[in-house]
Amino acid sequence: MSAIRIDGKTLSAELREKLKERVNALKARGITPGLAVILVGEDEASKIYVRNKENGCEEIGVKSFSYRLPETATQSELEELIKKLNKDENVNGILVQLPLPNGLDEQKALALIDAKKDVDGFHIENMGKLLIGTEGVVACTPKGAMYMIRSTGIDLSGKHAVVIGRSNIVGKPMSVLLLGANCTVTMCHSRTQNLKEFTKTADILVAAVGKAKFITADMVKPGAVVIDVGINRVDGKVVGDVDYDSVSEVAGYITPVPGGVGKMTITMLLDNTVEAAERYA
Ligand code: NAD
């Protein structure tokens, strides 16, 4: 069997066309959605992510405001900037690129962002809303991964979903979204014993581990939907957490890396920004 590839590029392109229409509708009302991106320090991977986010804004007509702070920036400098952007009417979304350099308190900075402008969905208010199932901003990566799962058209109710990884930005919100879709959810992590016993029974398998080609064919149930969130750099190449070639012989659906969840993450950031501008309007 050869799995159907869930192509992030194609899904993103379709979604971005719809986003352009929503942006144009806002512009017709005199509102240009704005996203402020704060990058602290010189982390090379972060610079690439930030550039991709800013290019995404340009593509759909969202105005991006770039703020670059030096590695030596203090917590209060960062916090003053966030407070200023909270008040700025041209800014609908504020994004602080993570990780922050050592010495800066991420949680304190994120908590300061106006929850309505928290387009990353990392603010505790939005996380809390997700948990109790009321409307809030959903974190971009799990939102994009969920969109990819739904694109298969499979009825998710009662399916066994296994999420590997329990980070605040991917694993935990992903599990809550799958629970909201009536899946039976198992969360696995670095202390899980006999991981394969869980993954082998997964109808939906989400890998957010950060280990290249960690998921191999023998760990996957035939026909499963396999979502690869991982981004790992090996010999200058970007590879996922899933051994794509072998797993695609077993799975029913699979996302590639690159061109999978990563592409969708940026599209969902744009979606959250446009949604914030629509709420503001
Ligand atoms: P993280 O380091 O915060 O979490 C990794 C998780 O993997 C942990 O919860 C840990 O318990 C688990 N884990 C580690 N070793 C394990 C093992 N042997 N067995 C089972 N579980 C194990 O990472 P994160 O921020 O959640 O990111 C995970 C991966 O996803 C990384 O590769 C990251 O680069 C990528 N990522 C991609 C996107 C995207 O847009 N595609 C966004 C965010 C993160």
PDB file of N, CA and C in Angstrom, residues 17 21 24 106 120 181 189 205 217 224 228 259 261 279:
ATOM      1  N   GLU A  17      -5.694  31.731  -0.767  1.00  0.00           N
ATOM      2  CA  GLU A  17      -6.590  32.422  -1.710  1.00  0.00           C
ATOM      3  C   GLU A  17      -7.814  32.952  -0.970  1.00  0.00           C
ATOM      4  N   GLU A  21      -9.146  37.057  -0.029  1.00  0.00           N
ATOM      5  CA  GLU A  21     -10.496  37.623  -0.186  1.00  0.00           C
ATOM      6  C   GLU A  21     -10.954  38.283   1.111  1.00  0.00           C
ATOM      7  N   ASN A  24      -9.124  41.528   1.501  1.00  0.00           N
ATOM      8  CA  ASN A  24      -9.670  42.555   0.601  1.00  0.00           C
ATOM      9  C   ASN A  24     -10.986  43.104   1.146  1.00  0.00           C
ATOM     10  N   GLU A 106      10.043  33.758  28.938  1.00  0.00           N
ATOM     11  CA  GLU A 106       9.060  33.585  27.849  1.00  0.00           C
ATOM     12  C   GLU A 106       7.630  33.707  28.348  1.00  0.00           C
ATOM     13  N   ASP A 120      -0.542  33.651  18.081  1.00  0.00           N
ATOM     14  CA  ASP A 120       0.125  32.351  18.241  1.00  0.00           C
ATOM     15  C   ASP A 120      -0.726  31.399  19.080  1.00  0.00           C
ATOM     16  N   ALA A 181     -12.689  16.619  18.781  1.00  0.00           N
ATOM     17  CA  ALA A 181     -13.237  15.966  17.583  1.00  0.00           C
ATOM     18  C   ALA A 181     -13.731  14.555  17.914  1.00  0.00           C
ATOM     19  N   HIS A 189       5.028  10.409  25.613  1.00  0.00           N
ATOM     20  CA  HIS A 189       6.126  11.356  25.830  1.00  0.00           C
ATOM     21  C   HIS A 189       7.400  10.583  26.151  1.00  0.00           C
ATOM     22  N   LEU A 205      -1.955   9.216  14.057  1.00  0.00           N
ATOM     23  CA  LEU A 205      -0.695   9.284  14.792  1.00  0.00           C
ATOM     24  C   LEU A 205      -0.033  10.629  14.522  1.00  0.00           C
ATOM     25  N   ALA A 217       8.152   2.180  10.116  1.00  0.00           N
ATOM     26  CA  ALA A 217       6.975   1.468   9.598  1.00  0.00           C
ATOM     27  C   ALA A 217       6.391   0.468  10.598  1.00  0.00           C
ATOM     28  N   ALA A 224      -3.299   4.002   8.827  1.00  0.00           N
ATOM     29  CA  ALA A 224      -3.380   5.146   9.758  1.00  0.00           C
ATOM     30  C   ALA A 224      -3.110   6.476   9.054  1.00  0.00           C
ATOM     31  N   ASP A 228       3.258  14.377  10.585  1.00  0.00           N
ATOM     32  CA  ASP A 228       4.646  14.582  11.006  1.00  0.00           C
ATOM     33  C   ASP A 228       4.885  16.063  11.296  1.00  0.00           C
ATOM     34  N   GLY A 259       7.121  20.847   3.404  1.00  0.00           N
ATOM     35  CA  GLY A 259       5.902  20.929   2.580  1.00  0.00           C
ATOM     36  C   GLY A 259       4.686  20.324   3.252  1.00  0.00           C
ATOM     37  N   VAL A 261       3.230  20.090   7.617  1.00  0.00           N
ATOM     38  CA  VAL A 261       2.679  20.869   8.743  1.00  0.00           C
ATOM     39  C   VAL A 261       3.321  22.265   8.835  1.00  0.00           C
ATOM     40  N   ARG A 279     -12.411  40.493  14.031  1.00  0.00           N
ATOM     41  CA  ARG A 279     -13.036  40.741  15.339  1.00  0.00           C
ATOM     42  C   ARG A 279     -12.933  42.219  15.708  1.00  0.00           C
TER      43      ARG A 279
END
